[in-house]
Amino acid sequence: MTLLSLDDVRVTYKLPGRGTLNAVDGVSFDLEPRQVLGLVGESGCGKSTLARAVCGLEPTSAGSISFNGQRIGKLGLRKRDPALMRIQMVFQNPFASLNPRRTIGSQIEDGLRVNPDRDAWNVAQLLEHVELDASSRDRYPHQFSGGQRQRIAIARAIAAGPELLIGDEPIASLDASLQARVAKLMRKLAVETGAALLFISHDLSVVRVIADDVAVMSAGKIVERGPVDRVWTNPQDAYTQRLLAAIPVVDGLGRLPG
Amino acid sequence: MTDVLAVQTKRRSRLRISKQLRTPLALTGGVIVAFWLLVAVFAPLIRPFDPLAQDFDRLQAPSAAHWFGTDQVGRDVLSRVISGAQVSIPLALMLVIFAMLIGSVLGAIAGYFGKALDETIMRIADLVFAFPTIILAMVIAASLGPSLTNAVIAMLIVSWPAYARVTRSLVLGARNAEYVVAGRLLGNGPFTSLSKDVLPNVVSPVVVLATLDVGTAILLLSGLSFLGLGAVPPTPDWGAMVSDGVQNFSSWWIAAFPGLAILTVVLAFNFLGDALRDALDPRSQEAVQGRAL
């Protein structure tokens, strides 16, 4: 059965004055359980808005999003439906996504509390799975580096036992040397726990390493979707071709992409 | 090695705060506040005479027997100033704590829930702000009748909106922070989210405002007593004593000593509040908004 299904989803913002902006403009796709889908596109193309809509954080103006057959509405100020807590998100900015006043152990426990399988994990195991010292559970977020914090955020999301893990540009604010490592860690944990992964990034070269399928988004629409190797070697859409051409090539000639 | 690092950062942050609290002004403020708190606590032990007893000659100038002189009905001014600390300081502290609690809870609700609730609470706050504080407090205290309790109620009504405004604006900034959203995705309802994620991160600026406000509260309370809307005679209240002194202008000691008491306490609390603000503010701003990349 399809895990996540989007049907002609639109998210519209009112602009100051009369106009409107279609941040997401008629997106339809399906995600199967345990599938790893990369969503790429330039900044401002609506990737993050789409991710927020899937979490119920952004109201859709048309179309429907359903998760395990259950329709996802706006979260608003209500308590989140326990069934929808099987969707968890890792945010872009590791410096803002952890509460600075609480120990990381207690924040990971927040995730464990909503896991339907109570004994699946404990905090120490989770910390070890994201390659951190189990003894660091009593420390505060400011005592960690950006990459470490992002791994703590991943541990918190995994703690909740998600069936769908969303990474909203989780590597965009990390050092180049850490990007592939964190991306691979997310894939590894998603595959181990049987979760599907929707990995959003503007960097096709990282997505290629971890994703099964890739969807390319431009100006609110999905212009191309397919297995990652096919899109990488044989892009069909003109936008995808340009996106690929913009990836720098290490050939020692000092050429700039474009 | 990581443990050593953790200990070092902890020690460093403690040092930094205490260094900012170790300025001359902060020390002066702290010493004077501590002095007056001790006076308030041990008032019955250290005052030389009964503050209500009219046993002495009227209007004696300061002397070895009566350091601060006696007032127009023959009471010892030093004993009354000491007992006045027992009236003003606890009431001012209580007032500020309650104003902070009421104001910040209402402000947090307004900021977090928004819409009609926000409009209602903040328009009521604006209504209070529209009047000069002392005038509004006078009107309320006068309509309730003169007593210390009524003066405190009147001051509570005029002082909560400041806390509501500050808390609301801080909550507005914090409620869309990613850690708050992450908490919501993990099933925090609005009240859990407020108490667990939002309020702990906005509380320190509010506490700084409260410390700065203790001085103002003592001043306002004394002002109401001065005008006859607070302490009822013969309660030894500093404001009421200054008022007595004004009626006996040639006996300068009746008004001067309680006046000095008000001056030192208010000044000391302001010094302390300023130092606390310098020590806490940059950190709290950083914490609320998430550190810039």
mmCIF file of N, CA, C and O in Angstrom, chain A residues 24-68:
data_model
loop_
_atom_site.group_PDB
_atom_site.id
_atom_site.type_symbol
_atom_site.label_atom_id
_atom_site.label_comp_id
_atom_site.label_asym_id
_atom_site.label_seq_id
_atom_site.Cartn_x
_atom_site.Cartn_y
_atom_site.Cartn_z
ATOM 1 N N VAL A 24 3.599 25.941 -3.992
ATOM 2 C CA VAL A 24 3.504 24.575 -4.507
ATOM 3 C C VAL A 24 2.334 24.576 -5.472
ATOM 4 O O VAL A 24 1.238 24.977 -5.121
ATOM 5 N N ASP A 25 2.580 24.140 -6.701
ATOM 6 C CA ASP A 25 1.615 24.400 -7.771
ATOM 7 C C ASP A 25 1.219 23.099 -8.458
ATOM 8 O O ASP A 25 1.681 22.786 -9.553
ATOM 9 N N GLY A 26 0.378 22.312 -7.772
ATOM 10 C CA GLY A 26 -0.118 21.092 -8.390
ATOM 11 C C GLY A 26 0.898 19.966 -8.379
ATOM 12 O O GLY A 26 1.311 19.478 -9.432
ATOM 13 N N VAL A 27 1.304 19.539 -7.177
ATOM 14 C CA VAL A 27 2.271 18.449 -7.075
ATOM 15 C C VAL A 27 1.540 17.149 -6.760
ATOM 16 O O VAL A 27 0.720 17.097 -5.863
ATOM 17 N N SER A 28 1.831 16.106 -7.551
ATOM 18 C CA SER A 28 1.292 14.782 -7.263
ATOM 19 C C SER A 28 2.445 13.802 -7.264
ATOM 20 O O SER A 28 3.262 13.804 -8.177
ATOM 21 N N PHE A 29 2.574 13.017 -6.199
ATOM 22 C CA PHE A 29 3.464 11.863 -6.266
ATOM 23 C C PHE A 29 3.122 10.890 -5.155
ATOM 24 O O PHE A 29 2.412 11.237 -4.206
ATOM 25 N N ASP A 30 3.590 9.677 -5.296
ATOM 26 C CA ASP A 30 3.371 8.651 -4.282
ATOM 27 C C ASP A 30 4.717 8.241 -3.719
ATOM 28 O O ASP A 30 5.738 8.286 -4.401
ATOM 29 N N LEU A 31 4.681 7.843 -2.448
ATOM 30 C CA LEU A 31 5.893 7.329 -1.829
ATOM 31 C C LEU A 31 5.533 5.983 -1.214
ATOM 32 O O LEU A 31 4.572 5.877 -0.460
ATOM 33 N N GLU A 32 6.315 4.960 -1.563
ATOM 34 C CA GLU A 32 6.048 3.618 -1.035
ATOM 35 C C GLU A 32 6.771 3.454 0.303
ATOM 36 O O GLU A 32 7.749 4.141 0.568
ATOM 37 N N PRO A 33 6.291 2.504 1.151
ATOM 38 C CA PRO A 33 7.005 2.253 2.395
ATOM 39 C C PRO A 33 8.462 1.895 2.106
ATOM 40 O O PRO A 33 8.762 1.218 1.109
ATOM 41 N N ARG A 34 9.355 2.336 2.954
ATOM 42 C CA ARG A 34 10.786 2.025 2.909
ATOM 43 C C ARG A 34 11.510 2.613 1.699
ATOM 44 O O ARG A 34 12.673 2.306 1.464
ATOM 45 N N GLN A 35 10.823 3.427 0.935
ATOM 46 C CA GLN A 35 11.484 4.018 -0.223
ATOM 47 C C GLN A 35 12.255 5.275 0.216
ATOM 48 O O GLN A 35 11.843 5.966 1.138
ATOM 49 N N VAL A 36 13.390 5.524 -0.433
ATOM 50 C CA VAL A 36 14.127 6.753 -0.155
ATOM 51 C C VAL A 36 14.010 7.660 -1.380
ATOM 52 O O VAL A 36 14.501 7.336 -2.457
ATOM 53 N N LEU A 37 13.296 8.761 -1.189
ATOM 54 C CA LEU A 37 13.068 9.679 -2.306
ATOM 55 C C LEU A 37 13.827 10.976 -2.042
ATOM 56 O O LEU A 37 13.715 11.569 -0.969
ATOM 57 N N GLY A 38 14.614 11.377 -3.011
ATOM 58 C CA GLY A 38 15.290 12.663 -2.916
ATOM 59 C C GLY A 38 14.469 13.703 -3.637
ATOM 60 O O GLY A 38 13.974 13.450 -4.739
ATOM 61 N N LEU A 39 14.305 14.869 -3.013
ATOM 62 C CA LEU A 39 13.570 15.946 -3.674
ATOM 63 C C LEU A 39 14.556 17.099 -3.856
ATOM 64 O O LEU A 39 15.045 17.654 -2.885
ATOM 65 N N VAL A 40 14.866 17.403 -5.102
ATOM 66 C CA VAL A 40 15.857 18.454 -5.335
ATOM 67 C C VAL A 40 15.249 19.605 -6.127
ATOM 68 O O VAL A 40 14.241 19.454 -6.814
ATOM 69 N N GLY A 41 15.893 20.742 -6.016
ATOM 70 C CA GLY A 41 15.440 21.928 -6.743
ATOM 71 C C GLY A 41 16.139 23.131 -6.155
ATOM 72 O O GLY A 41 16.703 23.053 -5.058
ATOM 73 N N GLU A 42 16.140 24.230 -6.895
ATOM 74 C CA GLU A 42 16.848 25.406 -6.403
ATOM 75 C C GLU A 42 16.083 26.025 -5.231
ATOM 76 O O GLU A 42 14.929 25.683 -4.985
ATOM 77 N N SER A 43 16.737 26.929 -4.497
ATOM 78 C CA SER A 43 16.038 27.531 -3.356
ATOM 79 C C SER A 43 14.877 28.373 -3.857
ATOM 80 O O SER A 43 14.948 28.998 -4.909
ATOM 81 N N GLY A 44 13.788 28.332 -3.110
ATOM 82 C CA GLY A 44 12.597 29.074 -3.491
ATOM 83 C C GLY A 44 11.677 28.318 -4.424
ATOM 84 O O GLY A 44 10.678 28.869 -4.892
ATOM 85 N N CYS A 45 11.978 27.041 -4.699
ATOM 86 C CA CYS A 45 11.130 26.326 -5.651
ATOM 87 C C CYS A 45 9.949 25.643 -4.968
ATOM 88 O O CYS A 45 9.113 25.057 -5.620
ATOM 89 N N GLY A 46 9.893 25.706 -3.621
ATOM 90 C CA GLY A 46 8.727 25.157 -2.932
ATOM 91 C C GLY A 46 8.980 23.832 -2.238
ATOM 92 O O GLY A 46 8.044 23.227 -1.722
ATOM 93 N N LYS A 47 10.243 23.377 -2.196
ATOM 94 C CA LYS A 47 10.546 22.092 -1.555
ATOM 95 C C LYS A 47 10.165 22.094 -0.079
ATOM 96 O O LYS A 47 9.482 21.189 0.397
ATOM 97 N N SER A 48 10.619 23.135 0.623
ATOM 98 C CA SER A 48 10.372 23.165 2.069
ATOM 99 C C SER A 48 8.893 23.355 2.371
ATOM 100 O O SER A 48 8.367 22.777 3.321
ATOM 101 N N THR A 49 8.230 24.177 1.572
ATOM 102 C CA THR A 49 6.800 24.367 1.763
ATOM 103 C C THR A 49 6.067 23.044 1.619
ATOM 104 O O THR A 49 5.153 22.727 2.391
ATOM 105 N N LEU A 50 6.490 22.248 0.641
ATOM 106 C CA LEU A 50 5.881 20.943 0.434
ATOM 107 C C LEU A 50 6.088 20.065 1.667
ATOM 108 O O LEU A 50 5.154 19.414 2.152
ATOM 109 N N ALA A 51 7.306 20.086 2.216
ATOM 110 C CA ALA A 51 7.593 19.274 3.397
ATOM 111 C C ALA A 51 6.748 19.727 4.577
ATOM 112 O O ALA A 51 6.193 18.908 5.317
ATOM 113 N N ARG A 52 6.622 21.044 4.740
ATOM 114 C CA ARG A 52 5.812 21.556 5.846
ATOM 115 C C ARG A 52 4.346 21.188 5.657
ATOM 116 O O ARG A 52 3.644 20.905 6.631
ATOM 117 N N ALA A 53 3.873 21.197 4.413
ATOM 118 C CA ALA A 53 2.484 20.813 4.153
ATOM 119 C C ALA A 53 2.255 19.349 4.520
ATOM 120 O O ALA A 53 1.218 18.988 5.083
ATOM 121 N N VAL A 54 3.246 18.491 4.224
ATOM 122 C CA VAL A 54 3.101 17.076 4.562
ATOM 123 C C VAL A 54 3.012 16.887 6.076
ATOM 124 O O VAL A 54 2.327 16.000 6.570
ATOM 125 N N CYS A 55 3.684 17.767 6.830
ATOM 126 C CA CYS A 55 3.613 17.686 8.295
ATOM 127 C C CYS A 55 2.388 18.408 8.857
ATOM 128 O O CYS A 55 2.191 18.441 10.070
ATOM 129 N N GLY A 56 1.594 19.021 7.994
ATOM 130 C CA GLY A 56 0.415 19.748 8.465
ATOM 131 C C GLY A 56 0.733 21.136 8.969
ATOM 132 O O GLY A 56 -0.099 21.773 9.602
ATOM 133 N N LEU A 57 1.935 21.616 8.709
ATOM 134 C CA LEU A 57 2.324 22.930 9.213
ATOM 135 C C LEU A 57 1.921 24.050 8.261
ATOM 136 O O LEU A 57 1.954 25.216 8.624
ATOM 137 N N GLU A 58 1.590 23.680 7.033
ATOM 138 C CA GLU A 58 1.243 24.687 6.022
ATOM 139 C C GLU A 58 -0.107 24.272 5.441
ATOM 140 O O GLU A 58 -0.264 23.128 5.026
ATOM 141 N N PRO A 59 -1.105 25.150 5.465
ATOM 142 C CA PRO A 59 -2.400 24.752 4.922
ATOM 143 C C PRO A 59 -2.353 24.650 3.391
ATOM 144 O O PRO A 59 -1.749 25.485 2.727
ATOM 145 N N THR A 60 -2.971 23.600 2.853
ATOM 146 C CA THR A 60 -3.019 23.471 1.398
ATOM 147 C C THR A 60 -4.250 24.198 0.890
ATOM 148 O O THR A 60 -5.281 24.235 1.562
ATOM 149 N N SER A 61 -4.133 24.787 -0.284
ATOM 150 C CA SER A 61 -5.285 25.501 -0.827
ATOM 151 C C SER A 61 -6.089 24.611 -1.768
ATOM 152 O O SER A 61 -7.257 24.887 -2.046
ATOM 153 N N ALA A 62 -5.477 23.539 -2.255
ATOM 154 C CA ALA A 62 -6.217 22.593 -3.094
ATOM 155 C C ALA A 62 -5.473 21.276 -3.082
ATOM 156 O O ALA A 62 -4.309 21.209 -2.689
ATOM 157 N N GLY A 63 -6.152 20.221 -3.522
ATOM 158 C CA GLY A 63 -5.523 18.912 -3.570
ATOM 159 C C GLY A 63 -5.566 18.220 -2.225
ATOM 160 O O GLY A 63 -6.066 18.765 -1.244
ATOM 161 N N SER A 64 -5.021 17.002 -2.172
ATOM 162 C CA SER A 64 -5.065 16.290 -0.900
ATOM 163 C C SER A 64 -3.748 15.565 -0.658
ATOM 164 O O SER A 64 -3.067 15.144 -1.578
ATOM 165 N N ILE A 65 -3.396 15.455 0.626
ATOM 166 C CA ILE A 65 -2.240 14.687 1.050
ATOM 167 C C ILE A 65 -2.771 13.592 1.956
ATOM 168 O O ILE A 65 -3.518 13.880 2.894
ATOM 169 N N SER A 66 -2.445 12.328 1.667
ATOM 170 C CA SER A 66 -2.866 11.306 2.608
ATOM 171 C C SER A 66 -1.698 10.414 2.984
ATOM 172 O O SER A 66 -0.792 10.161 2.185
ATOM 173 N N PHE A 67 -1.744 10.004 4.249
ATOM 174 C CA PHE A 67 -0.681 9.194 4.836
ATOM 175 C C PHE A 67 -1.328 7.934 5.350
ATOM 176 O O PHE A 67 -2.223 7.994 6.198
ATOM 177 N N ASN A 68 -0.931 6.756 4.820
ATOM 178 C CA ASN A 68 -1.578 5.491 5.162
ATOM 179 C C ASN A 68 -3.089 5.589 4.985
ATOM 180 O O ASN A 68 -3.857 5.053 5.781
#
